[in-house]
Tab-separated table of C-alpha atoms in Angstrom:
chain	number	residue	atom	x	y	z
O	1	MET	CA	24.682	125.306	16.376
O	2	ASP	CA	22.427	122.400	17.178
O	3	ARG	CA	23.202	118.920	15.952
O	4	ARG	CA	20.608	118.875	13.194
O	5	HIS	CA	21.941	122.178	11.811
O	6	PHE	CA	25.493	120.864	11.898
O	7	LEU	CA	24.641	117.691	10.064
O	8	ALA	CA	22.679	119.569	7.433
O	9	SER	CA	25.530	121.955	6.731
O	10	ALA	CA	28.154	119.259	6.922
O	11	ALA	CA	26.337	117.255	4.307
O	12	GLY	CA	26.965	119.967	1.777
O	13	ALA	CA	30.417	121.043	2.913
O	14	ILE	CA	32.234	117.819	3.746
O	15	ALA	CA	30.590	114.606	2.838
O	16	ALA	CA	31.073	112.907	-0.480
O	17	PRO	CA	28.263	110.673	-1.667
O	18	ALA	CA	28.434	107.170	-0.352
O	19	LEU	CA	29.535	104.603	-2.920
O	20	LEU	CA	27.156	101.772	-3.606
O	21	ARG	CA	27.867	98.459	-5.205
O	22	ASN	CA	26.351	95.047	-5.208
O	23	ALA	CA	28.276	92.040	-4.037
O	24	ARG	CA	28.862	89.145	-6.434
O	25	ALA	CA	25.832	87.429	-7.917
O	26	ASP	CA	26.054	84.544	-5.465
O	27	GLU	CA	25.979	87.050	-2.609
O	28	ALA	CA	22.911	88.878	-3.955
O	29	PRO	CA	21.256	89.291	-0.535
O	30	PHE	CA	23.996	91.670	0.491
O	31	ARG	CA	24.627	95.323	-0.359
O	32	VAL	CA	27.928	97.064	0.286
O	33	LYS	CA	28.060	100.803	0.898
O	34	TYR	CA	31.093	102.985	1.532
O	35	PHE	CA	31.191	106.282	3.403
O	36	PRO	CA	34.275	108.471	2.854
O	37	VAL	CA	35.482	110.312	5.966
O	38	PRO	CA	38.491	112.147	4.514
O	39	ASP	CA	39.091	114.373	7.532
O	40	ALA	CA	39.593	111.312	9.695
O	41	SER	CA	43.051	109.832	9.937
O	42	ARG	CA	43.149	106.044	10.169
O	43	SER	CA	39.449	105.571	10.767
O	44	ARG	CA	39.166	102.331	12.648
O	45	ASP	CA	36.913	100.920	15.389
O	46	VAL	CA	33.184	101.621	14.951
O	47	THR	CA	30.033	101.109	16.991
O	48	PRO	CA	26.374	102.073	16.572
O	49	CYS	CA	25.296	105.194	18.458
O	50	SER	CA	22.471	104.881	20.978
O	51	ASP	CA	20.308	107.164	18.810
O	52	GLY	CA	19.681	104.163	16.570
O	53	THR	CA	20.898	105.908	13.412
O	54	THR	CA	24.435	107.354	13.550
O	55	MET	CA	27.744	105.511	13.924
O	56	TRP	CA	30.712	106.388	16.137
O	57	PHE	CA	34.160	105.812	14.692
O	58	ASN	CA	37.651	106.378	16.013
O	59	CYS	CA	40.306	108.358	14.146
O	60	GLN	CA	43.488	106.928	15.615
O	61	GLY	CA	45.802	109.081	13.516
O	62	ASN	CA	44.435	112.512	14.561
O	63	GLY	CA	42.918	111.897	17.982
O	64	LYS	CA	39.248	112.347	17.141
O	65	LEU	CA	36.005	110.486	17.649
O	66	GLY	CA	33.848	110.679	14.556
O	67	ARG	CA	30.075	110.410	14.216
O	68	LEU	CA	28.657	109.495	10.825
O	69	ASP	CA	25.070	109.977	9.738
O	70	PRO	CA	24.539	107.231	7.134
O	71	ARG	CA	21.434	108.925	5.815
O	72	ASP	CA	23.421	111.601	4.023
O	73	GLY	CA	27.079	110.700	4.633
O	74	SER	CA	27.764	113.743	6.779
O	75	TYR	CA	29.969	113.388	9.832
O	76	ARG	CA	31.332	115.333	12.763
O	77	LEU	CA	34.716	114.932	14.464
O	78	THR	CA	35.203	115.538	18.201
O	79	ASP	CA	38.664	116.280	19.596
O	80	LEU	CA	39.492	113.857	22.438
O	81	GLY	CA	42.436	115.732	23.963
O	82	PRO	CA	46.179	116.349	23.553
O	83	GLY	CA	48.105	113.308	22.369
O	84	SER	CA	44.954	111.284	21.836
O	85	ALA	CA	45.155	108.070	19.779
O	86	PRO	CA	41.815	106.310	20.175
O	87	HIS	CA	41.624	102.593	19.487
O	88	GLY	CA	38.327	101.025	20.619
O	89	VAL	CA	34.859	102.476	21.048
O	90	ILE	CA	31.644	101.031	22.441
O	91	VAL	CA	28.376	102.461	23.718
O	92	GLY	CA	27.624	102.129	27.411
O	93	PRO	CA	24.376	101.617	29.288
O	94	ASP	CA	24.311	105.393	29.727
O	95	GLY	CA	24.061	105.820	25.928
O	96	ALA	CA	27.461	107.521	25.663
O	97	ALA	CA	30.501	106.401	23.655
O	98	TRP	CA	33.395	104.975	25.700
O	99	VAL	CA	36.806	105.065	24.096
O	100	THR	CA	40.076	103.297	24.902
O	101	ASP	CA	42.634	105.995	24.191
O	102	GLY	CA	46.168	104.676	23.966
O	103	GLY	CA	47.649	108.103	23.349
O	104	GLN	CA	46.271	109.601	26.550
O	105	ASN	CA	46.548	106.339	28.545
O	106	ALA	CA	42.935	107.047	29.473
O	107	ILE	CA	39.342	105.988	29.042
O	108	VAL	CA	37.357	108.759	27.353
O	109	ARG	CA	33.601	109.195	27.565
O	110	VAL	CA	31.789	111.190	24.864
O	111	ASP	CA	28.068	111.775	25.271
O	112	ASN	CA	25.622	112.304	22.467
O	113	ASP	CA	26.072	116.093	22.757
O	114	HIS	CA	29.811	115.482	22.208
O	115	LYS	CA	30.850	116.470	25.712
O	116	VAL	CA	34.211	114.821	26.496
O	117	THR	CA	35.232	113.392	29.907
O	118	VAL	CA	38.702	111.881	30.369
O	119	PHE	CA	39.457	109.166	32.954
O	120	LYS	CA	43.249	108.887	33.213
O	121	LEU	CA	44.580	105.502	34.258
O	122	PRO	CA	46.148	105.630	37.748
O	123	ILE	CA	49.451	104.120	36.653
O	124	LYS	CA	52.434	105.612	34.862
O	125	ASP	CA	53.152	102.575	32.693
O	126	TYR	CA	52.129	102.903	29.067
O	127	THR	CA	49.372	100.288	28.846
O	128	ASN	CA	48.656	100.768	25.119
O	129	LEU	CA	44.892	100.708	25.681
O	130	ASN	CA	43.015	98.601	23.190
O	131	THR	CA	39.409	97.458	23.647
O	132	GLY	CA	36.592	97.835	26.181
O	133	VAL	CA	33.254	96.207	27.088
O	134	PHE	CA	30.586	96.712	29.746
O	135	ASP	CA	29.616	93.831	31.971
O	136	LYS	CA	26.030	93.193	33.118
O	137	THR	CA	26.457	95.345	36.219
O	138	GLY	CA	27.604	98.388	34.273
O	139	ILE	CA	31.324	98.110	35.020
O	140	TYR	CA	33.568	98.968	32.067
O	141	TRP	CA	36.390	96.486	31.418
O	142	PHE	CA	39.348	97.187	29.159
O	143	THR	CA	42.565	95.726	27.780
O	144	GLY	CA	46.031	97.234	27.247
O	145	GLN	CA	48.334	95.608	24.770
O	146	SER	CA	51.380	96.097	27.014
O	147	GLY	CA	49.913	93.266	29.099
O	148	TYR	CA	47.163	94.831	31.144
O	149	HIS	CA	43.452	94.595	31.706
O	150	GLY	CA	41.353	96.627	34.067
O	151	ARG	CA	38.011	98.014	35.109
O	152	LEU	CA	36.392	101.410	35.527
O	153	ASP	CA	33.282	102.080	37.580
O	154	PRO	CA	31.493	104.860	35.635
O	155	LYS	CA	29.558	105.960	38.717
O	156	SER	CA	32.546	106.567	41.000
O	157	GLY	CA	35.289	106.923	38.404
O	158	ASP	CA	37.350	104.346	40.309
O	159	ILE	CA	39.804	102.475	38.107
O	160	ALA	CA	41.711	99.281	38.844
O	161	VAL	CA	44.457	97.961	36.552
O	162	PHE	CA	45.674	94.356	36.570
O	163	LYS	CA	48.704	92.729	34.957
O	164	SER	CA	47.475	90.124	32.510
O	165	PRO	CA	48.866	86.610	32.868
O	166	GLY	CA	51.330	85.763	30.110
O	167	GLY	CA	52.610	89.320	29.659
O	168	HIS	CA	52.207	91.439	26.546
O	169	GLY	CA	49.338	91.058	24.141
O	170	SER	CA	45.957	91.771	25.781
O	171	TYR	CA	43.832	92.877	22.851
O	172	GLY	CA	40.162	92.239	21.902
O	173	MET	CA	37.499	91.830	24.586
O	174	THR	CA	33.926	90.561	24.717
O	175	VAL	CA	31.070	89.981	27.150
O	176	THR	CA	28.802	86.947	26.854
O	177	PRO	CA	25.004	86.951	27.303
O	178	GLN	CA	25.674	85.212	30.618
O	179	GLY	CA	27.791	88.197	31.711
O	180	ASP	CA	31.247	86.648	31.502
O	181	VAL	CA	34.109	88.789	30.241
O	182	TRP	CA	36.806	87.343	27.959
O	183	TYR	CA	39.773	88.835	26.203
O	184	ALA	CA	42.287	87.693	23.603
O	185	SER	CA	46.076	87.951	23.898
O	186	LEU	CA	47.691	88.542	20.520
O	187	ALA	CA	51.299	88.101	21.602
O	188	GLY	CA	50.353	85.448	24.174
O	189	SER	CA	48.293	83.372	21.705
O	190	HIS	CA	45.552	82.599	24.171
O	191	ILE	CA	42.181	83.805	25.349
O	192	ALA	CA	41.362	84.463	28.996
O	193	ARG	CA	38.298	84.728	31.186
O	194	VAL	CA	38.246	87.512	33.749
O	195	ASP	CA	37.053	86.947	37.310
O	196	LEU	CA	34.800	89.978	37.735
O	197	LYS	CA	35.283	90.040	41.515
O	198	THR	CA	39.042	89.774	41.757
O	199	GLY	CA	40.124	90.933	38.310
O	200	ASN	CA	42.273	87.833	37.909
O	201	ALA	CA	42.269	86.219	34.476
O	202	ARG	CA	42.386	82.506	33.656
O	203	MET	CA	44.110	81.621	30.380
O	204	VAL	CA	42.623	79.170	27.891
O	205	GLU	CA	44.820	77.911	25.042
O	206	PRO	CA	43.346	77.496	21.585
O	207	VAL	CA	44.121	74.287	19.724
O	208	THR	CA	46.421	75.931	17.154
O	209	PRO	CA	49.834	76.763	18.644
O	210	SER	CA	51.113	80.372	18.264
O	211	GLN	CA	47.895	81.266	16.470
O	212	GLY	CA	47.878	84.966	17.459
O	213	ALA	CA	44.397	85.293	19.000
O	214	ARG	CA	43.620	88.920	18.209
O	215	ARG	CA	39.979	89.655	18.814
O	216	VAL	CA	37.041	87.820	20.415
O	217	TRP	CA	33.274	88.086	20.186
O	218	SER	CA	30.578	86.086	21.919
O	219	ASP	CA	27.592	84.621	20.075
O	220	SER	CA	24.110	84.383	21.586
O	221	LYS	CA	24.981	81.050	23.247
O	222	GLY	CA	28.058	82.405	25.008
O	223	ARG	CA	30.497	80.692	22.658
O	224	ILE	CA	33.674	82.685	22.077
O	225	TRP	CA	34.682	83.337	18.462
O	226	VAL	CA	38.337	84.173	17.946
O	227	SER	CA	40.149	85.814	15.018
O	228	GLU	CA	43.627	84.313	14.706
O	229	TRP	CA	46.110	86.711	13.110
O	230	ASN	CA	49.113	84.363	12.782
O	231	SER	CA	47.280	81.244	11.636
O	232	GLY	CA	44.645	82.845	9.404
O	233	ASN	CA	41.933	80.862	11.178
O	234	VAL	CA	38.687	81.675	12.873
O	235	SER	CA	38.117	79.494	15.892
O	236	MET	CA	35.266	78.934	18.352
O	237	HIS	CA	35.513	77.970	22.002
O	238	ASP	CA	32.512	76.682	23.914
O	239	PRO	CA	33.207	77.350	27.609
O	240	ALA	CA	30.335	75.086	28.609
O	241	SER	CA	31.992	71.982	27.136
O	242	GLY	CA	35.570	73.213	26.922
O	243	SER	CA	35.608	72.331	23.226
O	244	TRP	CA	37.314	74.102	20.321
O	245	ARG	CA	36.705	74.163	16.579
O	246	SER	CA	38.602	76.107	13.959
O	247	TRP	CA	38.329	76.915	10.271
O	248	ARG	CA	40.928	78.398	7.923
O	249	LEU	CA	39.756	81.378	5.934
O	250	PRO	CA	39.772	80.984	2.134
O	251	GLY	CA	42.653	82.178	-0.008
O	252	GLN	CA	46.392	81.687	-0.207
O	253	ARG	CA	47.533	83.731	2.794
O	254	PRO	CA	44.692	84.677	5.085
O	255	ARG	CA	45.476	87.033	7.960
O	256	THR	CA	42.432	87.126	10.225
O	257	TYR	CA	42.400	90.472	12.024
O	258	SER	CA	38.951	90.976	13.536
O	259	VAL	CA	35.759	89.116	14.393
O	260	TYR	CA	32.184	90.301	15.023
O	261	VAL	CA	29.138	88.104	15.565
O	262	ASP	CA	25.826	89.638	14.466
O	263	ASP	CA	22.341	89.266	15.946
O	264	LYS	CA	21.722	86.162	13.786
O	265	ASP	CA	24.930	84.536	15.018
O	266	LYS	CA	26.645	85.006	11.645
O	267	VAL	CA	30.347	85.579	12.020
O	268	TRP	CA	32.007	88.568	10.291
O	269	LEU	CA	35.760	88.528	9.897
O	270	THR	CA	38.333	90.780	8.278
O	271	ASP	CA	41.162	89.261	6.270
O	272	PHE	CA	44.132	91.521	5.534
O	273	GLY	CA	45.655	88.939	3.171
O	274	ALA	CA	42.572	89.063	0.935
O	275	ASN	CA	41.810	92.759	1.589
O	276	ALA	CA	38.292	91.619	2.378
O	277	ILE	CA	35.496	91.357	4.888
O	278	VAL	CA	34.530	87.679	5.142
O	279	ARG	CA	31.196	86.381	6.400
O	280	PHE	CA	31.157	82.891	7.925
O	281	ASP	CA	27.933	80.998	8.442
O	282	PRO	CA	28.410	78.491	11.268
O	283	ALA	CA	25.312	76.605	10.141
O	284	THR	CA	26.703	75.796	6.653
O	285	GLU	CA	30.399	76.360	7.473
O	286	LYS	CA	30.695	78.444	4.318
O	287	PHE	CA	32.567	81.699	3.780
O	288	HIS	CA	31.461	84.634	1.633
O	289	ALA	CA	34.121	87.229	0.858
O	290	PHE	CA	33.483	90.914	0.257
O	291	PRO	CA	36.746	92.331	-1.105
O	292	SER	CA	37.095	96.077	-0.802
O	293	ASP	CA	36.908	98.098	-4.015
O	294	LYS	CA	40.156	99.846	-2.944
O	295	PRO	CA	43.532	98.335	-2.055
O	296	ASN	CA	44.810	98.223	1.518
O	297	ALA	CA	41.418	98.720	3.183
O	298	ASN	CA	42.731	97.355	6.504
O	299	VAL	CA	39.460	96.938	8.430
O	300	ARG	CA	40.650	96.392	12.018
O	301	GLN	CA	37.340	95.913	13.806
O	302	MET	CA	33.641	95.411	13.090
O	303	ASP	CA	30.365	96.000	14.912
O	304	GLY	CA	26.834	96.535	13.813
O	305	ARG	CA	23.099	96.625	14.356
O	306	PRO	CA	20.464	94.174	13.080
O	307	GLY	CA	20.863	93.755	9.320
O	308	GLN	CA	23.997	95.928	9.135
O	309	ALA	CA	27.626	94.961	9.641
O	310	TRP	CA	30.025	97.951	9.866
O	311	GLY	CA	33.772	98.401	9.736
O	312	GLY	CA	36.313	101.218	9.446
O	313	GLU	CA	38.725	101.067	6.522
O	314	SER	CA	41.777	102.437	8.336
O	315	GLY	CA	43.792	102.400	5.098
O	316	THR	CA	41.328	104.401	3.011
O	317	ASN	CA	39.593	106.653	5.568
O	318	ARG	CA	36.178	105.262	4.830
O	319	LEU	CA	33.527	103.371	6.747
O	320	VAL	CA	31.939	100.352	5.123
O	321	MET	CA	28.495	98.927	5.775
O	322	ILE	CA	27.264	95.552	4.505
O	323	GLU	CA	23.525	95.191	4.633
O	324	THR	CA	21.924	91.777	4.725
O	325	LEU	CA	18.849	92.391	2.571
O	326	GLN	CA	17.251	89.016	3.178
O	327	PRO	CA	18.318	85.769	4.828
O	328	PRO	CA	20.717	83.858	2.580
O	329	ALA	CA	19.352	80.666	1.023
T	1	MET	CA	91.702	108.235	43.847
T	2	ILE	CA	88.380	107.937	45.656
T	3	ALA	CA	86.990	110.851	43.646
T	4	LYS	CA	88.064	109.170	40.395
T	5	ALA	CA	86.427	105.893	41.445
T	6	ALA	CA	83.246	107.715	42.407
T	7	LEU	CA	83.186	109.462	39.046
T	8	ALA	CA	83.729	106.175	37.256
T	9	PHE	CA	80.983	104.582	39.269
T	10	LEU	CA	78.664	107.484	38.509
T	11	ALA	CA	79.457	107.205	34.804
T	12	VAL	CA	78.671	103.497	34.860
T	13	MET	CA	75.442	104.128	36.721
T	14	LEU	CA	74.387	106.862	34.301
T	15	ALA	CA	75.149	104.682	31.308
T	16	SER	CA	73.214	101.836	32.904
T	17	SER	CA	70.292	104.133	33.597
T	18	ALA	CA	70.318	105.427	30.017
T	19	ALA	CA	70.355	101.837	28.700
T	20	ALA	CA	67.400	100.992	30.893
T	21	ASP	CA	65.554	104.046	29.593
T	22	ASP	CA	66.270	102.974	25.998
T	23	ALA	CA	65.022	99.477	26.809
T	24	ALA	CA	61.845	100.935	28.314
T	25	LEU	CA	61.172	102.738	25.062
T	26	PHE	CA	60.996	99.365	23.343
T	27	THR	CA	58.426	98.016	25.835
T	28	PRO	CA	55.310	98.902	23.754
T	29	CYS	CA	56.990	97.287	20.681
T	30	ARG	CA	57.265	94.004	22.538
T	31	ALA	CA	53.559	93.409	22.068
T	32	CYS	CA	54.371	92.469	18.451
T	33	HIS	CA	58.158	92.302	17.986
T	34	SER	CA	61.202	90.581	19.404
T	35	LEU	CA	64.899	91.388	19.171
T	36	ASP	CA	65.825	87.804	20.017
T	37	PRO	CA	66.625	85.938	16.788
T	38	SER	CA	65.419	82.683	18.329
T	39	ALA	CA	62.070	84.062	19.518
T	40	LYS	CA	58.816	82.279	18.759
T	41	ILE	CA	56.369	83.519	16.119
T	42	MET	CA	55.119	86.976	16.975
T	43	PRO	CA	52.350	89.168	15.498
T	44	GLY	CA	55.017	91.293	13.824
T	45	PRO	CA	58.388	90.492	12.218
T	46	ASN	CA	61.509	89.713	14.229
T	47	LEU	CA	63.721	92.816	14.456
T	48	ALA	CA	67.056	91.128	15.261
T	49	GLY	CA	69.706	92.375	12.820
T	50	LEU	CA	67.353	94.936	11.320
T	51	ILE	CA	69.960	97.503	10.292
T	52	GLY	CA	71.452	96.572	6.944
T	53	ARG	CA	68.607	94.204	6.239
T	54	LYS	CA	66.212	94.599	3.352
T	55	VAL	CA	62.840	96.107	4.189
T	56	ALA	CA	60.392	93.234	4.781
T	57	GLY	CA	63.419	91.014	5.322
T	58	ASP	CA	62.210	88.518	7.940
T	59	PRO	CA	61.707	85.398	5.852
T	60	ALA	CA	59.311	83.935	8.406
T	61	PHE	CA	56.918	86.886	8.265
T	62	ASP	CA	54.201	87.636	5.740
T	63	TYR	CA	54.342	91.432	5.198
T	64	SER	CA	51.750	93.919	4.032
T	65	PRO	CA	51.760	94.883	0.323
T	66	VAL	CA	53.428	98.284	0.847
T	67	LEU	CA	56.369	96.655	2.646
T	68	GLN	CA	56.621	93.883	0.040
T	69	GLN	CA	56.846	96.593	-2.598
T	70	ALA	CA	59.659	98.306	-0.664
T	71	ARG	CA	61.490	94.986	-0.544
T	72	ASP	CA	61.053	94.550	-4.287
T	73	GLU	CA	62.588	98.029	-4.710
T	74	ASP	CA	65.630	96.804	-2.765
T	75	ARG	CA	65.129	99.308	0.025
T	76	VAL	CA	67.294	98.636	3.070
T	77	TRP	CA	66.944	99.577	6.726
T	78	THR	CA	69.522	102.125	7.881
T	79	LEU	CA	69.613	103.900	11.225
T	80	GLN	CA	68.395	107.083	9.529
T	81	ALA	CA	65.580	105.181	7.769
T	82	LEU	CA	64.550	103.651	11.086
T	83	GLU	CA	64.411	107.082	12.768
T	84	THR	CA	62.301	108.412	9.900
T	85	PHE	CA	60.000	105.416	10.244
T	86	LEU	CA	59.635	105.860	13.983
T	87	ALA	CA	58.670	109.520	13.493
T	88	ASP	CA	55.613	108.593	11.423
T	89	PRO	CA	55.357	104.970	10.287
T	90	GLU	CA	52.253	105.558	8.134
T	91	ALA	CA	53.893	108.459	6.302
T	92	MET	CA	56.797	106.209	5.265
T	93	PHE	CA	54.679	103.190	4.426
T	94	PRO	CA	51.038	104.228	3.897
T	95	ALA	CA	48.347	101.679	4.729
T	96	MET	CA	50.742	99.123	6.175
T	97	TRP	CA	49.221	96.508	8.433
T	98	MET	CA	51.088	97.687	11.535
T	99	SER	CA	49.126	100.326	13.395
T	100	ALA	CA	51.323	102.553	15.521
T	101	GLN	CA	51.658	106.194	16.458
T	102	GLY	CA	54.829	108.049	15.599
T	103	ILE	CA	57.202	109.210	18.314
T	104	ARG	CA	57.195	112.996	18.451
T	105	ASP	CA	60.196	113.464	20.757
T	106	VAL	CA	63.391	113.471	18.706
T	107	ALA	CA	65.631	112.272	21.552
T	108	GLU	CA	63.285	109.370	22.360
T	109	ARG	CA	63.104	108.420	18.703
T	110	LYS	CA	66.894	108.371	18.344
T	111	ALA	CA	67.253	106.400	21.545
T	112	LEU	CA	64.759	103.788	20.444
T	113	ALA	CA	66.392	103.490	17.022
T	114	ARG	CA	69.775	103.020	18.766
T	115	PHE	CA	68.346	100.340	20.992
T	116	ILE	CA	66.794	98.414	18.085
T	117	ALA	CA	70.016	98.743	16.071
T	118	ASN	CA	72.237	97.531	18.896
T	119	PRO	CA	73.054	93.832	18.259
T	120	VAL	CA	73.162	93.064	21.987
T	121	SER	CA	69.657	94.393	22.671
T	122	ARG	CA	67.073	91.786	23.583
């Protein structure tokens, strides 16, 4: 069965129609669309496929990598291996999906024909793999929440694992346009820059103590945006000047889980306290909230392509896409 | 006499080894939780004194709605409840904020529950 055939048949057999609703009147330039993926379990991290149309998404609860076609809502699940519990997914320079698989203690590559290759970590310790990025030279870097970060050379398959300074907590990871690799430490409440030659990491402390830096994402200027789980803030570190700024998300009890910076340098956050995706415009310093239409959405990560911000609702087994229809006034 | 001492030593060593194994099972949990009542703020609630405590019973932690509801229903952590939770956390509390896989191995699950329940564990 070729891919086109599968998607055509899946559309009729599996997919429910995507739900469409408009955001509030003052957020008219945006359109929110939901894509149910009921055969996924705890759908979470997402990333655009290199085909320019479909979306990869991880199913942490049943060890699958999903691929959604937003044109008709159909999707396909690929089994990643025994004991798999995928967390992060990104697309590499080779066009394939690269998955941090905590359950297998392995990095898993899935190409666009859904062929699976498993790269087991060369250590016995349970690293609790979390997030990965590719640097400018094509080396894959990853974090493990048990206090590890590491690198994988896709050409040779060589893997090196390093103990992160400060112990447990290594979580989200990002690469800047300049090629620098940073990660956040949730338990360590810091961010760190990785020396790409030695693998050593240098910690940088945010201004808010015990803030719970969970995820990081670079903007086009190489500034590092940080989602702070404990404090409910979003913060921004400019490595060039060493400066920090931070903003508290709206609402009574914000819990800032994830951060994603789009191609226009707008900052997309997820707030578990408000059960919402929140867009922050650094130019105006204003927030726009997009509450889910279902309780306990629990969007744990976002990614996107120009004009589209995507997330996985791990609590509802849906993907959500917010389209920016025109630049906000 | 020597044989008795050797056996006693072996018993102590085995017990020590088992305790170390139980502690190792808690290692992944340390990314978010502490068993030290004086620990700093962590991403997840403090687990010191968990058994006998109300669900969502760490006053310093802001829990997800499903756990707040369990607290409002006066549900209490017992050793059995903890073992059930560790088998499949999402099945017990659907859509909670914590994201963790269940422990399939019964012996490991029981050992981890024992370790968390033990007041001297840190």
